[in-house]
Amino acid sequence: MLKRAIPALAVVLLLVGVWWICVVATHSPIFPTPLAVVTATLELLRDGTLWDHIGASLFRVAAGFLIAVLVAVPLGLWMGWVQGAFRTFNPIVQLLRPISPIAWIPIAILWFGVGDASPIFLIFLSSVFPLVVQTVTGVHTIERQYLRAAENFGVSRRKLFVQVVIPAALPQIIVGMRIALGVAWLVVVAAEMIALHSGLGYLIIDSRNAGNRYDLVVAGMVIIGVTGLLLDTMMRRMEGLRAVRWRYAR
Amino acid sequence: MPAKIVADGIRKSYANGNGTLPVIAGIDLAVADGEFVAIVGPSGCGKTTLLNILAGFDRPDVGSVKVDGAVRGGPSRKGIVISQRGSVFPWLTVEQNMYFGLNGHDPDRKSRADHYLGLVGLRGFERGYAHELSGGMLKRVELARALVVRPEILYMDEPFSALDALTSLRTRIEVLRILDQERHTCVLITHDVEEAIHMADRIIVLSPRPATIQAIFDVPLSRPRDLASREAATLKAAVLREFGL
């Protein structure tokens, strides 16, 4: 385990080394060395603002993501199961899906102002579509022999859904949730450009605006990367549940 | 014995690129109550289509299927299909699979599930999932799940062909032992002549597509059957001659 992590760690160290050498060699007055970034992170830790920013960002992502799950999973199941629902809603989903959440920023401000509601709305938009698409795929790819078996036993519609359709689609839904949470975290920085006084996105923009504190900018970026990795690791654990492992190779 | 299943003048064709492809060209068939009928034929001859029609998953273009004298409208729990690919739900435990076809309020569902799991020798695997079981065990779960709803008919669509030869033989012997205790009407689709001779009371040989009945053989061998016996060998040769072998 530790041995297998060595090449990955070596790449990280190499990158940090190259970064360090470049900054020193170019005598850049603004771009921070890795040491400056560490110092900046410690400074944020000491005055306690780091946890506030992380907490604010996580709260917005969690809220937007959960609303997306509550909307997308039932909608996707319905669209996947009922052909008419698919024909009715799929075109609008496909039309809205390629619009970047960033393009929605002016409308978000117009509708929700500059409080927490705007970034939550943007994060909702970013995660709802991939989740709908994956859920629909999950239902569409249920193997026919399972549906036939359910039909053969003549079970109720409720039982068909609870014990066949939903669990059969669950592995795809989990993949969708992973993708959706990844995109949500990706969008949080842009979404927080319009946030007031908190969040990692705000930290980055504010550090740039308030006196070119690029050490804080890079610190914010690194923290976003690490948090994103932790979130994905958490989502991956769901793939280990016994009731969904049948679908994943390995 | 009264006829359990009566197929009358079944015809079926499928639309393909340029016109229709006739798959079944007129089959009349009666299966007696408690009889075990094997339907053998060359691959692609329409065996599975015929089984789907008998089990109610597909409708014939012409003709009808009657079960107990009533025209078959669709699949029913009176006749359970056991398929080649297997349909044990991989997201449910063995026990949950056993309960699937049973009423949740049934007070003795636990004892019934337990009884049939014991019958197929899988007591102790209740909490296991499909991917934790071997192919042969999975087949036995599927059989137990079918038997627990007390079906009158078992439709088997090449149920053993995905298993290796030894496991296939072992599972066949197991199934025969279980069927000996509970008399069901059975329809087995297979391309394995030996399997048909091993299990069935009667063997129906289908022609190449479009399928018609080419020959019918009674299997007069006593059970349990000795596949190495002279009678079995003679019968096998006779059936294989129908395939031009």
CSV table of C-alpha atoms in Angstrom, one decimal:
chain,number,residue,atom,x,y,z
A,1,MET,CA,0.0,0.0,0.0
A,2,LEU,CA,2.7,2.5,1.1
A,3,LYS,CA,5.0,1.2,-1.6
A,4,ARG,CA,2.4,1.7,-4.3
A,5,ALA,CA,1.9,5.3,-3.2
A,6,ILE,CA,5.6,6.1,-3.8
A,7,PRO,CA,5.4,7.0,-7.5
A,8,ALA,CA,2.4,9.2,-7.0
A,9,LEU,CA,4.1,11.0,-4.1
A,10,ALA,CA,7.2,11.4,-6.2
A,11,VAL,CA,5.3,13.2,-8.9
A,12,VAL,CA,3.8,15.6,-6.3
A,13,LEU,CA,7.2,16.3,-4.8
A,14,LEU,CA,8.7,16.8,-8.3
A,15,LEU,CA,6.0,19.3,-9.2
A,16,VAL,CA,6.5,21.2,-6.0
A,17,GLY,CA,10.3,21.2,-6.6
A,18,VAL,CA,9.9,22.5,-10.1
A,19,TRP,CA,7.5,25.2,-8.9
A,20,TRP,CA,9.9,26.2,-6.1
A,21,ILE,CA,12.9,26.5,-8.5
A,22,CYS,CA,10.9,28.5,-11.1
A,23,VAL,CA,9.8,31.0,-8.5
A,24,VAL,CA,13.3,31.5,-7.1
A,25,ALA,CA,14.9,31.6,-10.5
A,26,THR,CA,12.6,34.2,-11.9
A,27,HIS,CA,12.7,36.4,-8.7
A,28,SER,CA,8.9,36.8,-9.0
A,29,PRO,CA,7.8,39.4,-6.6
A,30,ILE,CA,4.2,38.1,-6.5
A,31,PHE,CA,4.1,34.4,-7.2
A,32,PRO,CA,4.5,32.5,-3.9
A,33,THR,CA,7.0,29.7,-3.2
A,34,PRO,CA,5.5,26.5,-1.7
A,35,LEU,CA,6.9,27.6,1.7
A,36,ALA,CA,5.0,30.9,1.4
A,37,VAL,CA,1.8,28.9,0.7
A,38,VAL,CA,2.3,26.7,3.7
A,39,THR,CA,2.9,29.7,5.8
A,40,ALA,CA,-0.2,31.3,4.5
A,41,THR,CA,-2.2,28.2,5.2
A,42,LEU,CA,-0.9,28.1,8.8
A,43,GLU,CA,-1.9,31.8,9.1
A,44,LEU,CA,-5.4,31.0,8.0
A,45,LEU,CA,-5.5,28.1,10.4
A,46,ARG,CA,-4.3,30.3,13.3
A,47,ASP,CA,-6.8,33.0,12.9
A,48,GLY,CA,-9.6,30.4,12.4
A,49,THR,CA,-10.9,31.8,9.1
A,50,LEU,CA,-9.8,28.7,7.2
A,51,TRP,CA,-12.5,26.5,8.8
A,52,ASP,CA,-15.1,29.2,8.3
A,53,HIS,CA,-14.3,29.3,4.6
A,54,ILE,CA,-14.3,25.5,4.2
A,55,GLY,CA,-17.5,25.2,6.3
A,56,ALA,CA,-19.3,27.8,4.2
A,57,SER,CA,-18.3,26.2,0.9
A,58,LEU,CA,-19.2,22.7,2.2
A,59,PHE,CA,-22.5,23.9,3.4
A,60,ARG,CA,-23.4,25.5,0.0
A,61,VAL,CA,-22.2,22.4,-1.9
A,62,ALA,CA,-24.1,20.1,0.5
A,63,ALA,CA,-27.3,22.1,0.2
A,64,GLY,CA,-27.2,22.4,-3.6
A,65,PHE,CA,-26.2,18.8,-4.1
A,66,LEU,CA,-28.9,17.4,-1.7
A,67,ILE,CA,-31.6,19.4,-3.5
A,68,ALA,CA,-30.3,18.1,-6.8
A,69,VAL,CA,-30.4,14.5,-5.5
A,70,LEU,CA,-34.0,15.0,-4.2
A,71,VAL,CA,-35.1,16.3,-7.6
A,72,ALA,CA,-32.9,14.3,-10.0
A,73,VAL,CA,-33.3,10.7,-8.6
A,74,PRO,CA,-37.1,10.6,-8.7
A,75,LEU,CA,-37.2,12.5,-12.0
A,76,GLY,CA,-34.6,10.2,-13.5
A,77,LEU,CA,-36.4,7.0,-12.3
A,78,TRP,CA,-39.7,8.3,-13.7
A,79,MET,CA,-38.1,9.3,-17.0
A,80,GLY,CA,-36.3,6.0,-17.2
A,81,TRP,CA,-39.3,3.9,-16.5
A,82,VAL,CA,-42.1,5.8,-18.4
A,83,GLN,CA,-41.3,6.2,-22.1
A,84,GLY,CA,-43.7,9.2,-22.3
A,85,ALA,CA,-41.9,11.0,-19.5
A,86,PHE,CA,-38.6,10.4,-21.2
A,87,ARG,CA,-39.9,11.8,-24.5
A,88,THR,CA,-41.3,14.8,-22.7
A,89,PHE,CA,-38.5,15.8,-20.4
A,90,ASN,CA,-35.3,14.5,-22.1
A,91,PRO,CA,-35.1,17.3,-24.8
A,92,ILE,CA,-35.3,20.0,-22.2
A,93,VAL,CA,-32.7,18.2,-20.0
A,94,GLN,CA,-30.4,17.9,-22.9
A,95,LEU,CA,-31.0,21.5,-23.9
A,96,LEU,CA,-30.2,22.9,-20.4
A,97,ARG,CA,-27.3,20.5,-19.6
A,98,PRO,CA,-24.6,22.1,-21.8
A,99,ILE,CA,-25.2,25.6,-20.3
A,100,SER,CA,-22.4,26.3,-17.9
A,101,PRO,CA,-23.6,27.2,-14.4
A,102,ILE,CA,-21.4,30.3,-14.8
A,103,ALA,CA,-23.7,31.6,-17.5
A,104,TRP,CA,-26.5,31.5,-14.9
A,105,ILE,CA,-24.8,33.9,-12.5
A,106,PRO,CA,-26.6,37.0,-13.7
A,107,ILE,CA,-29.9,35.3,-13.5
A,108,ALA,CA,-29.0,33.8,-10.1
A,109,ILE,CA,-28.3,37.3,-8.8
A,110,LEU,CA,-31.5,38.6,-10.3
A,111,TRP,CA,-33.6,35.8,-8.7
A,112,PHE,CA,-31.8,35.1,-5.4
A,113,GLY,CA,-29.7,38.1,-4.7
A,114,VAL,CA,-26.2,37.8,-3.3
A,115,GLY,CA,-26.8,35.6,-0.2
A,116,ASP,CA,-26.3,31.9,0.1
A,117,ALA,CA,-29.3,31.1,-2.1
A,118,SER,CA,-27.4,32.1,-5.3
A,119,PRO,CA,-24.4,29.8,-5.0
A,120,ILE,CA,-26.7,27.0,-3.8
A,121,PHE,CA,-28.9,27.5,-6.9
A,122,LEU,CA,-25.8,27.4,-9.2
A,123,ILE,CA,-24.5,24.2,-7.5
A,124,PHE,CA,-27.9,22.6,-7.8
A,125,LEU,CA,-27.9,23.4,-11.5
A,126,SER,CA,-24.4,21.9,-12.0
A,127,SER,CA,-25.2,18.6,-10.3
A,128,VAL,CA,-28.9,18.0,-11.2
A,129,PHE,CA,-28.3,17.2,-14.9
A,130,PRO,CA,-25.5,14.6,-14.7
A,131,LEU,CA,-27.5,12.9,-12.0
A,132,VAL,CA,-30.7,12.8,-14.0
A,133,VAL,CA,-28.8,11.4,-17.0
A,134,GLN,CA,-27.1,8.7,-15.0
A,135,THR,CA,-30.3,7.7,-13.2
A,136,VAL,CA,-32.1,7.4,-16.5
A,137,THR,CA,-29.2,5.3,-17.9
A,138,GLY,CA,-29.4,3.1,-14.8
A,139,VAL,CA,-33.1,2.3,-15.4
A,140,HIS,CA,-32.6,1.9,-19.1
A,141,THR,CA,-29.8,-0.6,-18.7
A,142,ILE,CA,-31.6,-2.9,-16.3
A,143,GLU,CA,-31.2,-6.4,-17.8
A,144,ARG,CA,-34.3,-7.8,-19.2
A,145,GLN,CA,-34.2,-11.1,-17.4
A,146,TYR,CA,-34.6,-9.4,-14.0
A,147,LEU,CA,-37.7,-7.5,-15.2
A,148,ARG,CA,-39.1,-10.7,-16.6
A,149,ALA,CA,-38.5,-12.6,-13.4
A,150,ALA,CA,-40.4,-9.8,-11.5
A,151,GLU,CA,-43.2,-10.0,-14.1
A,152,ASN,CA,-43.2,-13.8,-13.7
A,153,PHE,CA,-43.8,-13.7,-10.0
A,154,GLY,CA,-46.6,-11.2,-10.5
A,155,VAL,CA,-45.5,-8.8,-7.8
A,156,SER,CA,-47.1,-5.4,-7.1
A,157,ARG,CA,-45.9,-2.2,-8.8
A,158,ARG,CA,-44.6,-1.0,-5.5
A,159,LYS,CA,-42.5,-4.1,-4.9
A,160,LEU,CA,-41.3,-4.0,-8.5
A,161,PHE,CA,-39.9,-0.5,-7.9
A,162,VAL,CA,-38.6,-1.0,-4.4
A,163,GLN,CA,-37.0,-4.4,-4.9
A,164,VAL,CA,-36.1,-4.4,-8.6
A,165,VAL,CA,-36.0,-1.1,-10.4
A,166,ILE,CA,-34.4,1.1,-7.7
A,167,PRO,CA,-31.7,-1.3,-6.5
A,168,ALA,CA,-30.9,-2.3,-10.1
A,169,ALA,CA,-30.4,1.3,-11.0
A,170,LEU,CA,-28.6,2.2,-7.7
A,171,PRO,CA,-25.0,1.5,-9.0
A,172,GLN,CA,-25.5,4.0,-11.8
A,173,ILE,CA,-27.2,6.5,-9.4
A,174,ILE,CA,-24.1,6.3,-7.2
A,175,VAL,CA,-21.9,6.9,-10.2
A,176,GLY,CA,-24.1,9.9,-11.0
A,177,MET,CA,-23.8,11.2,-7.5
A,178,ARG,CA,-20.0,11.0,-7.7
A,179,ILE,CA,-19.9,12.9,-10.9
A,180,ALA,CA,-22.5,15.4,-9.6
A,181,LEU,CA,-20.6,16.1,-6.4
A,182,GLY,CA,-17.4,16.5,-8.3
A,183,VAL,CA,-19.0,19.0,-10.6
A,184,ALA,CA,-20.6,20.8,-7.7
A,185,TRP,CA,-17.3,21.2,-6.0
A,186,LEU,CA,-15.8,22.4,-9.2
A,187,VAL,CA,-18.4,25.1,-9.5
A,188,VAL,CA,-18.3,26.3,-5.9
A,189,VAL,CA,-15.4,28.8,-6.7
A,190,ALA,CA,-17.3,30.4,-9.5
A,191,ALA,CA,-20.5,30.3,-7.5
A,192,GLU,CA,-18.8,32.1,-4.6
A,193,MET,CA,-17.6,34.9,-6.8
A,194,ILE,CA,-21.0,36.4,-5.9
A,195,ALA,CA,-20.9,35.2,-2.3
A,196,LEU,CA,-20.5,37.6,0.6
A,197,HIS,CA,-17.5,37.3,2.8
A,198,SER,CA,-17.1,33.5,3.1
A,199,GLY,CA,-16.2,30.4,1.2
A,200,LEU,CA,-13.1,29.1,-0.5
A,201,GLY,CA,-14.0,30.8,-3.8
A,202,TYR,CA,-14.5,34.1,-2.0
A,203,LEU,CA,-11.1,33.6,-0.2
A,204,ILE,CA,-9.4,33.3,-3.6
A,205,ILE,CA,-11.1,36.2,-5.2
A,206,ASP,CA,-10.7,38.4,-2.1
A,207,SER,CA,-7.1,37.6,-1.6
A,208,ARG,CA,-6.4,38.6,-5.2
A,209,ASN,CA,-8.4,41.8,-4.9
A,210,ALA,CA,-7.1,42.8,-1.5
A,211,GLY,CA,-3.4,43.3,-2.1
A,212,ASN,CA,-2.3,40.6,-4.5
A,213,ARG,CA,-2.0,37.9,-1.8
A,214,TYR,CA,-1.1,35.2,-4.2
A,215,ASP,CA,0.1,33.0,-1.3
A,216,LEU,CA,-3.5,32.9,-0.1
A,217,VAL,CA,-4.8,32.4,-3.6
A,218,VAL,CA,-2.7,29.2,-4.1
A,219,ALA,CA,-3.4,28.1,-0.5
A,220,GLY,CA,-7.1,28.3,-1.4
A,221,MET,CA,-6.6,26.3,-4.5
A,222,VAL,CA,-4.7,23.6,-2.7
A,223,ILE,CA,-7.3,23.3,0.0
A,224,ILE,CA,-10.0,23.0,-2.7
A,225,GLY,CA,-8.1,20.2,-4.3
A,226,VAL,CA,-7.6,18.3,-1.1
A,227,THR,CA,-11.2,18.8,0.0
A,228,GLY,CA,-12.5,17.6,-3.4
A,229,LEU,CA,-10.3,14.5,-3.1
A,230,LEU,CA,-11.7,13.7,0.3
A,231,LEU,CA,-15.3,14.2,-0.9
A,232,ASP,CA,-14.7,11.8,-3.8
A,233,THR,CA,-13.1,9.3,-1.5
A,234,MET,CA,-16.2,9.4,0.6
A,235,MET,CA,-18.5,8.9,-2.4
A,236,ARG,CA,-16.4,6.0,-3.5
A,237,ARG,CA,-17.0,4.2,-0.3
A,238,MET,CA,-20.6,3.9,-1.4
A,239,GLU,CA,-19.5,1.7,-4.2
A,240,GLY,CA,-18.3,-0.8,-1.6
A,241,LEU,CA,-21.8,-1.4,-0.2
A,242,ARG,CA,-22.7,-5.1,-0.5
A,243,ALA,CA,-25.9,-4.4,-2.3
A,244,VAL,CA,-24.3,-2.6,-5.2
A,245,ARG,CA,-21.0,-4.4,-5.5
A,246,TRP,CA,-22.4,-6.8,-8.2
A,247,ARG,CA,-22.3,-4.0,-10.7
A,248,TYR,CA,-18.7,-2.9,-10.3
A,249,ALA,CA,-15.8,-4.9,-11.6
A,250,ARG,CA,-13.0,-5.4,-9.1
B,1,MET,CA,-53.7,-37.8,-17.7
B,2,PRO,CA,-55.4,-34.5,-18.5
B,3,ALA,CA,-53.4,-32.0,-20.6
B,4,LYS,CA,-51.8,-29.3,-18.6
B,5,ILE,CA,-50.5,-27.2,-21.5
B,6,VAL,CA,-52.0,-27.3,-24.9
B,7,ALA,CA,-50.4,-25.3,-27.8
B,8,ASP,CA,-52.6,-25.2,-30.8
B,9,GLY,CA,-51.4,-24.2,-34.2
B,10,ILE,CA,-48.6,-21.8,-33.0
B,11,ARG,CA,-47.1,-19.6,-35.7
B,12,LYS,CA,-44.7,-16.7,-35.1
B,13,SER,CA,-42.6,-14.5,-37.2
B,14,TYR,CA,-40.5,-11.4,-36.6
B,15,ALA,CA,-40.1,-8.4,-38.7
B,16,ASN,CA,-36.5,-7.9,-40.0
B,17,GLY,CA,-34.9,-5.5,-42.4
B,18,ASN,CA,-36.8,-6.6,-45.5
B,19,GLY,CA,-40.0,-8.4,-44.6
B,20,THR,CA,-40.8,-11.0,-42.0
B,21,LEU,CA,-38.7,-13.9,-40.7
B,22,PRO,CA,-40.9,-16.9,-39.9
B,23,VAL,CA,-39.6,-18.5,-36.7
B,24,ILE,CA,-42.3,-21.0,-35.8
B,25,ALA,CA,-44.3,-22.5,-38.6
B,26,GLY,CA,-47.2,-24.3,-36.9
B,27,ILE,CA,-46.7,-26.3,-33.7
B,28,ASP,CA,-49.3,-28.3,-31.9
B,29,LEU,CA,-48.2,-29.7,-28.6
B,30,ALA,CA,-49.9,-31.1,-25.5
B,31,VAL,CA,-48.1,-31.5,-22.2
B,32,ALA,CA,-49.8,-33.8,-19.7
B,33,ASP,CA,-50.1,-32.8,-16.0
B,34,GLY,CA,-46.9,-33.8,-14.3
B,35,GLU,CA,-45.2,-34.7,-17.5
B,36,PHE,CA,-41.6,-33.7,-18.2
B,37,VAL,CA,-41.1,-32.7,-21.8
B,38,ALA,CA,-37.8,-31.7,-23.4
B,39,ILE,CA,-37.8,-29.7,-26.6
B,40,VAL,CA,-34.5,-30.0,-28.5
B,41,GLY,CA,-33.5,-28.5,-31.7
B,42,PRO,CA,-30.6,-26.9,-33.6
B,43,SER,CA,-29.4,-23.6,-32.3
B,44,GLY,CA,-31.4,-20.6,-33.6
B,45,CYS,CA,-34.4,-22.8,-34.5
B,46,GLY,CA,-36.8,-20.9,-32.4
B,47,LYS,CA,-36.8,-23.0,-29.2
B,48,THR,CA,-36.6,-20.0,-26.9
B,49,THR,CA,-39.3,-18.2,-28.8
B,50,LEU,CA,-41.5,-21.3,-28.4
B,51,LEU,CA,-40.8,-21.3,-24.6
B,52,ASN,CA,-41.6,-17.6,-24.3
B,53,ILE,CA,-44.9,-18.2,-26.0
B,54,LEU,CA,-45.7,-21.2,-23.8
B,55,ALA,CA,-44.8,-19.2,-20.7
B,56,GLY,CA,-46.8,-16.2,-21.7
B,57,PHE,CA,-43.9,-13.7,-22.3
B,58,ASP,CA,-44.6,-13.6,-26.0
B,59,ARG,CA,-47.8,-13.9,-28.1
B,60,PRO,CA,-48.1,-16.2,-31.1
B,61,ASP,CA,-49.3,-14.5,-34.4
B,62,VAL,CA,-51.6,-17.4,-35.0
B,63,GLY,CA,-52.8,-20.1,-32.6
B,64,SER,CA,-53.2,-20.2,-28.9
B,65,VAL,CA,-51.7,-21.6,-25.7
B,66,LYS,CA,-54.1,-23.0,-23.1
B,67,VAL,CA,-53.1,-23.8,-19.5
B,68,ASP,CA,-55.6,-25.8,-17.6
B,69,GLY,CA,-58.0,-25.2,-20.4
B,70,ALA,CA,-57.9,-21.4,-20.2
B,71,VAL,CA,-56.2,-19.3,-22.9
B,72,ARG,CA,-52.9,-17.9,-21.6
B,73,GLY,CA,-52.8,-14.1,-21.6
B,74,GLY,CA,-49.5,-13.4,-20.0
B,75,PRO,CA,-46.9,-14.8,-17.6
B,76,SER,CA,-48.2,-16.0,-14.3
B,77,ARG,CA,-46.7,-17.4,-11.1
B,78,LYS,CA,-48.4,-20.7,-11.9
B,79,GLY,CA,-45.5,-21.3,-14.3
B,80,ILE,CA,-42.0,-20.0,-13.4
B,81,VAL,CA,-39.2,-19.6,-16.0
B,82,ILE,CA,-35.7,-20.7,-15.2
B,83,SER,CA,-33.4,-19.2,-17.8
B,84,GLN,CA,-29.9,-19.8,-19.1
B,85,ARG,CA,-28.6,-16.4,-17.9
B,86,GLY,CA,-30.2,-16.7,-14.5
B,87,SER,CA,-32.3,-14.1,-12.9
B,88,VAL,CA,-31.4,-14.3,-9.2
B,89,PHE,CA,-31.4,-10.6,-8.2
B,90,PRO,CA,-27.8,-9.7,-7.5
B,91,TRP,CA,-28.7,-6.8,-5.2
B,92,LEU,CA,-30.7,-9.0,-2.9
B,93,THR,CA,-29.4,-11.6,-0.5
B,94,VAL,CA,-30.3,-15.2,-1.1
B,95,GLU,CA,-33.0,-15.0,1.6
B,96,GLN,CA,-34.5,-11.8,0.1
B,97,ASN,CA,-34.6,-13.5,-3.3
B,98,MET,CA,-36.5,-16.4,-1.7
B,99,TYR,CA,-39.0,-13.9,-0.2
B,100,PHE,CA,-39.4,-12.0,-3.5
B,101,GLY,CA,-42.3,-14.0,-4.8
B,102,LEU,CA,-44.0,-14.4,-1.4
B,103,ASN,CA,-46.4,-12.2,0.3
B,104,GLY,CA,-44.7,-10.1,3.0
B,105,HIS,CA,-47.5,-10.8,5.5
B,106,ASP,CA,-47.3,-14.5,5.1
B,107,PRO,CA,-46.6,-15.8,8.6
B,108,ASP,CA,-44.8,-18.9,7.4
B,109,ARG,CA,-42.7,-17.4,4.6
B,110,LYS,CA,-39.6,-17.9,6.7
B,111,SER,CA,-40.2,-21.6,7.2
B,112,ARG,CA,-41.1,-22.1,3.5
B,113,ALA,CA,-38.0,-20.3,2.3
B,114,ASP,CA,-36.0,-22.3,4.8
B,115,HIS,CA,-37.5,-25.6,3.6
B,116,TYR,CA,-36.7,-25.0,0.0
B,117,LEU,CA,-33.2,-23.6,0.7
B,118,GLY,CA,-32.6,-26.8,2.6
B,119,LEU,CA,-34.0,-28.9,-0.3
B,120,VAL,CA,-31.4,-27.4,-2.7
B,121,GLY,CA,-28.7,-27.7,0.0
B,122,LEU,CA,-28.1,-24.0,0.6
B,123,ARG,CA,-29.1,-23.5,4.2
B,124,GLY,CA,-26.5,-21.3,5.7
B,125,PHE,CA,-26.1,-19.1,2.6
B,126,GLU,CA,-29.2,-16.9,3.4
B,127,ARG,CA,-27.2,-13.7,3.8
B,128,GLY,CA,-25.0,-14.3,0.8
B,129,TYR,CA,-25.2,-12.3,-2.4
B,130,ALA,CA,-25.2,-13.7,-6.0
B,131,HIS,CA,-21.6,-12.7,-6.7
B,132,GLU,CA,-20.4,-14.6,-3.7
B,133,LEU,CA,-21.9,-17.9,-5.0
B,134,SER,CA,-20.8,-20.3,-7.7
B,135,GLY,CA,-22.7,-20.8,-10.9
B,136,GLY,CA,-24.1,-24.1,-9.7
B,137,MET,CA,-25.2,-22.7,-6.4
B,138,LEU,CA,-26.9,-19.8,-8.2
B,139,LYS,CA,-28.9,-22.2,-10.3
B,140,ARG,CA,-30.0,-23.9,-7.2
B,141,VAL,CA,-31.1,-20.6,-5.6
B,142,GLU,CA,-33.1,-19.8,-8.7
B,143,LEU,CA,-34.8,-23.2,-8.5
B,144,ALA,CA,-35.5,-22.8,-4.9
B,145,ARG,CA,-36.9,-19.3,-5.5
B,146,ALA,CA,-39.2,-20.8,-8.2
B,147,LEU,CA,-40.3,-23.7,-6.0
B,148,VAL,CA,-41.1,-21.6,-3.0
B,149,VAL,CA,-44.1,-20.0,-4.7
B,150,ARG,CA,-45.5,-23.5,-5.4
B,151,PRO,CA,-45.7,-23.2,-9.2
B,152,GLU,CA,-47.5,-25.9,-11.1
B,153,ILE,CA,-45.2,-25.6,-14.2
B,154,LEU,CA,-41.5,-25.1,-14.5
B,155,TYR,CA,-40.2,-23.7,-17.8
B,156,MET,CA,-36.5,-24.3,-18.2
B,157,ASP,CA,-34.7,-22.5,-20.9
B,158,GLU,CA,-31.3,-24.1,-21.3
B,159,PRO,CA,-30.8,-23.8,-17.5
B,160,PHE,CA,-27.6,-25.8,-17.3
B,161,SER,CA,-25.8,-24.7,-20.5
B,162,ALA,CA,-23.8,-21.9,-18.8
B,163,LEU,CA,-22.4,-24.4,-16.3
B,164,ASP,CA,-19.3,-26.5,-16.8
B,165,ALA,CA,-20.0,-30.2,-17.7
B,166,LEU,CA,-19.5,-31.6,-14.2
B,167,THR,CA,-21.5,-28.9,-12.5
B,168,SER,CA,-24.2,-29.2,-15.1
B,169,LEU,CA,-24.5,-33.0,-14.5
B,170,ARG,CA,-24.5,-32.6,-10.8
B,171,THR,CA,-27.1,-29.8,-10.9
B,172,ARG,CA,-29.3,-32.0,-13.2
B,173,ILE,CA,-29.2,-34.9,-10.7
B,174,GLU,CA,-30.0,-32.5,-7.9
B,175,VAL,CA,-33.0,-31.0,-9.9
B,176,LEU,CA,-34.3,-34.5,-10.7
B,177,ARG,CA,-34.1,-35.5,-7.0
B,178,ILE,CA,-36.1,-32.4,-6.0
B,179,LEU,CA,-38.7,-32.8,-8.8
B,180,ASP,CA,-39.1,-36.4,-7.6
B,181,GLN,CA,-40.4,-35.1,-4.3
B,182,GLU,CA,-42.7,-32.5,-5.8
B,183,ARG,CA,-44.4,-33.4,-9.0
B,184,HIS,CA,-44.4,-30.4,-11.4
B,185,THR,CA,-45.2,-30.2,-15.1
B,186,CYS,CA,-41.9,-29.4,-16.8
B,187,VAL,CA,-40.9,-28.0,-20.1
B,188,LEU,CA,-37.2,-28.0,-20.8
B,189,ILE,CA,-35.5,-26.3,-23.7
B,190,THR,CA,-32.1,-27.7,-24.5
B,191,HIS,CA,-29.7,-28.4,-27.3
B,192,ASP,CA,-28.1,-31.2,-25.3
B,193,VAL,CA,-29.6,-34.5,-26.3
B,194,GLU,CA,-28.1,-36.3,-23.4
B,195,GLU,CA,-29.6,-33.8,-20.9
B,196,ALA,CA,-33.0,-34.4,-22.5
B,197,ILE,CA,-32.6,-38.2,-22.2
B,198,HIS,CA,-31.5,-37.8,-18.6
B,199,MET,CA,-34.4,-35.7,-17.5
B,200,ALA,CA,-37.5,-36.0,-19.8
B,201,ASP,CA,-40.4,-38.4,-20.2
B,202,ARG,CA,-40.8,-37.3,-23.8
B,203,ILE,CA,-38.4,-35.6,-26.2
B,204,ILE,CA,-39.7,-33.3,-29.0
B,205,VAL,CA,-37.3,-32.6,-31.8
B,206,LEU,CA,-37.8,-29.4,-33.7
B,207,SER,CA,-36.8,-28.8,-37.3
B,208,PRO,CA,-34.4,-26.0,-38.3
B,209,ARG,CA,-36.1,-22.6,-38.5
B,210,PRO,CA,-38.9,-22.0,-39.1
B,211,ALA,CA,-39.6,-24.6,-36.4
B,212,THR,CA,-42.0,-27.4,-36.8
B,213,ILE,CA,-42.1,-30.7,-34.8
B,214,GLN,CA,-39.9,-33.1,-36.6
B,215,ALA,CA,-40.0,-36.1,-34.4
B,216,ILE,CA,-41.3,-37.2,-30.9
B,217,PHE,CA,-39.5,-39.8,-28.8
B,218,ASP,CA,-40.8,-41.4,-25.6
B,219,VAL,CA,-38.1,-42.0,-23.0
B,220,PRO,CA,-39.1,-45.4,-21.5
B,221,LEU,CA,-36.1,-45.5,-19.2
B,222,SER,CA,-36.7,-46.1,-15.5
B,223,ARG,CA,-35.4,-43.5,-13.0
B,224,PRO,CA,-32.8,-42.7,-11.8
B,225,ARG,CA,-31.4,-43.1,-15.3
B,226,ASP,CA,-28.2,-44.7,-16.3
B,227,LEU,CA,-26.9,-42.7,-19.2
B,228,ALA,CA,-24.3,-45.3,-20.0
B,229,SER,CA,-27.0,-48.0,-20.6
B,230,ARG,CA,-27.5,-49.6,-24.0
B,231,GLU,CA,-31.1,-48.2,-24.2
B,232,ALA,CA,-29.9,-44.7,-23.5
B,233,ALA,CA,-27.2,-45.0,-26.1
B,234,THR,CA,-29.7,-46.3,-28.7
B,235,LEU,CA,-32.1,-43.5,-28.0
B,236,LYS,CA,-29.4,-40.9,-28.2
B,237,ALA,CA,-28.3,-42.2,-31.6
B,238,ALA,CA,-31.9,-42.1,-32.8
B,239,VAL,CA,-32.4,-38.5,-31.7
B,240,LEU,CA,-29.1,-37.4,-33.1
B,241,ARG,CA,-30.1,-39.0,-36.5
B,242,GLU,CA,-32.9,-36.4,-36.6
B,243,PHE,CA,-30.2,-33.8,-36.6
B,244,GLY,CA,-28.5,-35.7,-39.5
B,245,LEU,CA,-25.7,-36.9,-37.3
